[in-house]
Short mmCIF file of C-alpha atoms in Angstrom, two decimals:
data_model
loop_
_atom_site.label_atom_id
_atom_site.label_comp_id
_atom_site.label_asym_id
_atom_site.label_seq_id
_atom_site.Cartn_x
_atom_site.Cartn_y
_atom_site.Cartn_z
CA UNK L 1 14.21 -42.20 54.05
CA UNK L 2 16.99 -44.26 53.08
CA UNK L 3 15.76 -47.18 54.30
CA UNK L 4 12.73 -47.10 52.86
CA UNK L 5 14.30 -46.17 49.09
CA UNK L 6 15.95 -49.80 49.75
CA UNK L 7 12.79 -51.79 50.45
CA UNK L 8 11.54 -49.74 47.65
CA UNK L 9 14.72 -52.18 45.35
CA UNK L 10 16.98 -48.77 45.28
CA UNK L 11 20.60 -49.28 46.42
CA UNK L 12 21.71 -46.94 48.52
CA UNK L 13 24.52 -46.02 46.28
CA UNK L 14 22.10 -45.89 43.25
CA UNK L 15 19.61 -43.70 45.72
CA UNK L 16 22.56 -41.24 46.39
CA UNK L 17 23.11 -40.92 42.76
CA UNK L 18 19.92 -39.82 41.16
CA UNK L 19 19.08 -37.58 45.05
CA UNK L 20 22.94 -35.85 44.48
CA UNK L 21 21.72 -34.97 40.61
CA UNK L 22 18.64 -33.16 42.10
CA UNK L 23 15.49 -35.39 42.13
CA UNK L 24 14.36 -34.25 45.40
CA UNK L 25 15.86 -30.96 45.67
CA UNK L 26 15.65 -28.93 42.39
CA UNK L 27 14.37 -25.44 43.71
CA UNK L 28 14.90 -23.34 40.66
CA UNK L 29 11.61 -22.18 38.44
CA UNK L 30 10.09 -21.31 34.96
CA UNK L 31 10.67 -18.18 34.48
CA UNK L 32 11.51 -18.02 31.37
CA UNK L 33 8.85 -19.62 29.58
CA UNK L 34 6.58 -16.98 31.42
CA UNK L 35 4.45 -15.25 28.45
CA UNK L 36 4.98 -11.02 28.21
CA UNK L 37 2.75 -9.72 30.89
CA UNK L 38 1.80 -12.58 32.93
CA UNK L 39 2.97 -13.68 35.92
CA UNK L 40 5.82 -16.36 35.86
CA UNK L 41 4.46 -19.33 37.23
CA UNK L 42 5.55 -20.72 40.57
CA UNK L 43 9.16 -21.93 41.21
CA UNK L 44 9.26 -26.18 41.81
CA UNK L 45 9.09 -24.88 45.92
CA UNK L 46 6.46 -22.58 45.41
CA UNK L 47 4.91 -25.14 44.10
CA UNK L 48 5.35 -27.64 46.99
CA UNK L 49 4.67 -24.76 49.49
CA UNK L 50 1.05 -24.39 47.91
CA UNK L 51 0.06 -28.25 47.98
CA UNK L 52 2.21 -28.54 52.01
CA UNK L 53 -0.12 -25.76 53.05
CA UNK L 54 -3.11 -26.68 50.77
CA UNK L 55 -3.24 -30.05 52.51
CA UNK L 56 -3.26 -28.10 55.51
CA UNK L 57 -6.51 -26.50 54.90
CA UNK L 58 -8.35 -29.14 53.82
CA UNK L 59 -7.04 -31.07 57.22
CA UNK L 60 -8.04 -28.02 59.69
CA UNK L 61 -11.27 -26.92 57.30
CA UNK L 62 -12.57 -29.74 54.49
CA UNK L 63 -15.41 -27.32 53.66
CA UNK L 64 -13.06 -24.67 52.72
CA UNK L 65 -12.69 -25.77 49.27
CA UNK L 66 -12.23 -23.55 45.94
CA UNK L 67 -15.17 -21.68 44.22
CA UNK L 68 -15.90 -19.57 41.56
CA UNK L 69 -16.14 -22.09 39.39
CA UNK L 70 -18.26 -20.75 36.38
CA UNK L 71 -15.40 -17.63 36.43
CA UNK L 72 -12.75 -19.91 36.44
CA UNK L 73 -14.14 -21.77 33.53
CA UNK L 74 -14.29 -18.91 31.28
CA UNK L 75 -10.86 -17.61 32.34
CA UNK L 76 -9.21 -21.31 31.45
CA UNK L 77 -11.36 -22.31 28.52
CA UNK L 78 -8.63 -21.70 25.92
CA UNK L 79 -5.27 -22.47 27.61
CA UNK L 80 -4.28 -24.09 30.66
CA UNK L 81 -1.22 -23.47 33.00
CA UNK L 82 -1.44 -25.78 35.76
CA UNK L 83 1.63 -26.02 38.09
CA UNK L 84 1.22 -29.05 40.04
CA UNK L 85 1.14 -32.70 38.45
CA UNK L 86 0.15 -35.49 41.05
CA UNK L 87 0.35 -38.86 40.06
CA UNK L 88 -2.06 -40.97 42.36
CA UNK L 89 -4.85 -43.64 42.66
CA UNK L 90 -7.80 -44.19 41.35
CA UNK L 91 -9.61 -44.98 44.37
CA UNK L 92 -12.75 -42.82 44.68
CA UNK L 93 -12.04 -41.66 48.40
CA UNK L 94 -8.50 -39.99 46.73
CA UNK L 95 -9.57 -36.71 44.91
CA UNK L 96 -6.19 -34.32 45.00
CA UNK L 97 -8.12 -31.33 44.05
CA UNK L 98 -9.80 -31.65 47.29
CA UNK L 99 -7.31 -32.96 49.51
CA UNK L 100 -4.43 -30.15 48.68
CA UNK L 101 -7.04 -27.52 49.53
CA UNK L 102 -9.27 -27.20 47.60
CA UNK L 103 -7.44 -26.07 44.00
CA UNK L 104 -9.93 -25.02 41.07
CA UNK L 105 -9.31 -25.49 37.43
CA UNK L 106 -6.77 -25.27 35.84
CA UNK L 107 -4.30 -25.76 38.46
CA UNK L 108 -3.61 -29.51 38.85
CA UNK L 109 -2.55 -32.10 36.16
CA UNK L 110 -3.52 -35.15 37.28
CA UNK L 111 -2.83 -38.69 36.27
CA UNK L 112 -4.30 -41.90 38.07
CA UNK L 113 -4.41 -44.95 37.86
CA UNK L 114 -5.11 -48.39 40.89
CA UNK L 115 -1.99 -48.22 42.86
CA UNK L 116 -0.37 -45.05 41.08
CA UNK L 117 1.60 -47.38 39.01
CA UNK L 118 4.16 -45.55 36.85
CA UNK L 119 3.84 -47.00 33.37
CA UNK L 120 4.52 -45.95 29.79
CA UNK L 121 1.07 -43.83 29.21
CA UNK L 122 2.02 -41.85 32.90
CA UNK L 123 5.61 -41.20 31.83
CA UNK L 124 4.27 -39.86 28.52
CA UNK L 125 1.47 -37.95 30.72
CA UNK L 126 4.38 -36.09 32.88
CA UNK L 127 6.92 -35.34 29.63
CA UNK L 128 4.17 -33.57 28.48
CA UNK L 129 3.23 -31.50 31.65
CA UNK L 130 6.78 -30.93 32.47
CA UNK L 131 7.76 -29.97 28.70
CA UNK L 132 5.18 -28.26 27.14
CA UNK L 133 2.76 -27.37 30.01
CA UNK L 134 5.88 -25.87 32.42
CA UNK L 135 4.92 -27.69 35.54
CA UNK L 136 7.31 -27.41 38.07
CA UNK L 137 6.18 -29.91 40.56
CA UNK L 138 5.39 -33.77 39.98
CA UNK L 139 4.17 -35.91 42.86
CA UNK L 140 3.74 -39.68 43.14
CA UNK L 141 1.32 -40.03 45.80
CA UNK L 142 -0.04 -43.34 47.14
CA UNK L 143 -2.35 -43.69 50.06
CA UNK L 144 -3.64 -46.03 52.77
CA UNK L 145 -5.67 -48.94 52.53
CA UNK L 146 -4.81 -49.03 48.84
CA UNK L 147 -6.50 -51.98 47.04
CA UNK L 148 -3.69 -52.33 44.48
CA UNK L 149 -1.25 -52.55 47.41
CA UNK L 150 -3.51 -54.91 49.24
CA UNK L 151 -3.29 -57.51 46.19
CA UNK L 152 0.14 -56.87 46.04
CA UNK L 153 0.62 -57.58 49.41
CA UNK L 154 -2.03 -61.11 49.38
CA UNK L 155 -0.13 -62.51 45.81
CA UNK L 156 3.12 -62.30 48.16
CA UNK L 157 2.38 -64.01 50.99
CA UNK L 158 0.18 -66.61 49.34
CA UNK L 159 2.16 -66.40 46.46
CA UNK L 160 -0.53 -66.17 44.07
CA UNK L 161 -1.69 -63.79 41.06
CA UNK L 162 -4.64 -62.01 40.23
CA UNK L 163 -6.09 -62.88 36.73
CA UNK L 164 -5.88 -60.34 33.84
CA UNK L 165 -4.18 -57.14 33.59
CA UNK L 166 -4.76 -56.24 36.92
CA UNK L 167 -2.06 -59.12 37.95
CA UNK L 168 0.57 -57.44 35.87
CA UNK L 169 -0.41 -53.82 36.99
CA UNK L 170 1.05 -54.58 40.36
CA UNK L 171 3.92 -56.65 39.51
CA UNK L 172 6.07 -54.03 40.92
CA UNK L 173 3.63 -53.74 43.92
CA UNK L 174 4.26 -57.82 45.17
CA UNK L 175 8.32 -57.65 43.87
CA UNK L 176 8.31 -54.54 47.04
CA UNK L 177 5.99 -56.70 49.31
CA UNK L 178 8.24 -60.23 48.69
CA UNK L 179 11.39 -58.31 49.60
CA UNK L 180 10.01 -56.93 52.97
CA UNK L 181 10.88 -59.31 55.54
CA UNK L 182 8.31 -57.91 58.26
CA UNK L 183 4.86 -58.15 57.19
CA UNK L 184 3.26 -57.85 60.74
CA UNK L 185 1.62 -54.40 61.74
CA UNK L 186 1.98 -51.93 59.39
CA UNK L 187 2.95 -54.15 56.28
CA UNK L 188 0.69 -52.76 53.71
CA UNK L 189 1.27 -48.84 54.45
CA UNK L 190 5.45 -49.45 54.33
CA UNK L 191 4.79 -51.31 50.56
CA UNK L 192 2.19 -48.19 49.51
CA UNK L 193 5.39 -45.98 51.04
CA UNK L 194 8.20 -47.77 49.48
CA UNK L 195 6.16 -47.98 45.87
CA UNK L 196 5.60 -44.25 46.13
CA UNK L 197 9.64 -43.82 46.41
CA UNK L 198 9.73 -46.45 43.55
CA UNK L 199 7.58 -44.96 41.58
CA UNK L 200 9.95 -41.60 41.46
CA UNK L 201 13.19 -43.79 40.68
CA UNK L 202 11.37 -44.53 37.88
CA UNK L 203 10.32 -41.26 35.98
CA UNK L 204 14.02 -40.45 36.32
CA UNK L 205 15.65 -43.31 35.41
CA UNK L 206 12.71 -44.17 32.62
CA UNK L 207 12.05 -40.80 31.19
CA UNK L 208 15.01 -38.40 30.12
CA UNK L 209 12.95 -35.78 29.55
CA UNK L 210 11.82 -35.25 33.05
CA UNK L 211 15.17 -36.18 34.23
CA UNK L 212 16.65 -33.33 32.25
CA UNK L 213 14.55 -30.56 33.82
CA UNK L 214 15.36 -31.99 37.34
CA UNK L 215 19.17 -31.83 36.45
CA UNK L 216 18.75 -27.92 35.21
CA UNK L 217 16.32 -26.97 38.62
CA UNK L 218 13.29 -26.73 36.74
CA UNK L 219 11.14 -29.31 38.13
CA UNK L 220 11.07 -31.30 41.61
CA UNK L 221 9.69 -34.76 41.91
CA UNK L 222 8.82 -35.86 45.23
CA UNK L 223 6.91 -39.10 46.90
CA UNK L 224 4.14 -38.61 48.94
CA UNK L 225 1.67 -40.67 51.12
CA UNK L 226 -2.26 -39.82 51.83
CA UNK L 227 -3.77 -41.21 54.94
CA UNK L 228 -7.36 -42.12 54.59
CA UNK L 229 -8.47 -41.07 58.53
CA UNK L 230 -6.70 -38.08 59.17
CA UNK L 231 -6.71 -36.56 55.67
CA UNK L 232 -2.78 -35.47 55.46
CA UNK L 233 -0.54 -36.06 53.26
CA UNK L 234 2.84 -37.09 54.11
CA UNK L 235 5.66 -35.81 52.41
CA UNK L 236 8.46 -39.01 51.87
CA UNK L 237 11.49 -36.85 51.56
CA UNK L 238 11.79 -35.05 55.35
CA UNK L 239 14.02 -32.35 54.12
CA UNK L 240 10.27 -30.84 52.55
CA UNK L 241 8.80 -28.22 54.15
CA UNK L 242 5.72 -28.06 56.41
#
């Protein structure tokens, strides 16, 4: 885990830091901004529990998903309490309703964007979900055979750029792949990995809202990794459950 926070550009000391203040292991819930007579929402484990066991499902049973959906509607149409927020690609084979078992609506704030790049408009996305929507749980989630990662990847070997915005998009993408010094088997899925883990560092060192809640055990933020073939998702932080 370590290891791969420093490919990622995190010193272990700086690593240590922002893990010790809670970033990975706030466990404490939302309670308090439960409304009288409803159900508090789920604690920042709770949360994780549902999405470990979610992703589960959808690997033993893809067809199992969520229904109900004209029910749900109704039930959701004038206020929303979701309790997850994942933070992933845009790629069309990535759909985290689906792949954490099947959740319906209302239940996921999502944010995406090619290569689940953590910019200004995603940091503002999460201060709001955290803040005013209560979500406990934020996860950065990249995936395999990414096609952000894969430019990345080419513009640091060959040393090259692509043209237009998508070239600065995944600056921080080829600054992880020019650092790693093995790019034989497996050098694409370590970079998607290590910019996950990057991609945390940076909504707590970038945004001190979110940071804030993590430090009082109100929200966990965790890296994650989607494989394509098998359909699970791999937690980055092995102290998570499941």
């Amino acid at each position: 885990m370590c290891q791969q926070c420093i490919s990622a550009g995190v010193s272990r000391r700086s690593f240590m830091r922002f893990a010790g203040a809670g970033l990975l292991s706030a466990s404490a819930g939302f309670a308090g901004h439960a409304l009288a007579g409803e159900d508090p929402p789920p604690s920042p484990d709770e949360a994780l529990h549902r999405l470990v066991y979610g992703n589960k499902r959808f690997v033993q049973d893809a067809e199992a998903g969520a229904a109900g959906f004209i029910e749900r509607r109704a039930e959701i149409a004038k206020v929303q309490k979701p309790w997850s927020i994942v933070l992933t690609c845009s790629d069309s084979r990535v759909v985290p309703e689906l792949i954490f078992g099947g959740v319906t609506l209302g239940e996921m704030f999502v944010a995406r964007n090619a290569g689940n790049v953590v910019d200004t408009d995603v940091l503002g996305t999460i201060e709001y979900g955290v803040e005013h929507l209560h979500v406990p749980l934020v996860v950065v989630m990249a995936h395999k055979r990414c096609g952000a990662v894969a430019a990345g990847c080419d513009a640091a070997l060959k040393g090259t750029k692509p043209e237009g915005n998508i070239g600065h998009m995944i600056e921080g993408i080829v600054e992880i792949a020019t650092k790693d010094r093995d790019r034989r088997e497996g050098f694409p899925e370590r970079v998607a990995r290590a910019h996950a883990l990057r991609g945390v560092k940076r909504i707590f060192l970038e945004s001190a809202i979110t940071a804030h809640l993590v430090r009082a055990g109100r929200v966990k933020v965790v890296p994650a990794y989607y494989d394509l073939d098998s359909g699970e998702v791999e937690f980055l932080d092995k102290s998570l459950p499941g």
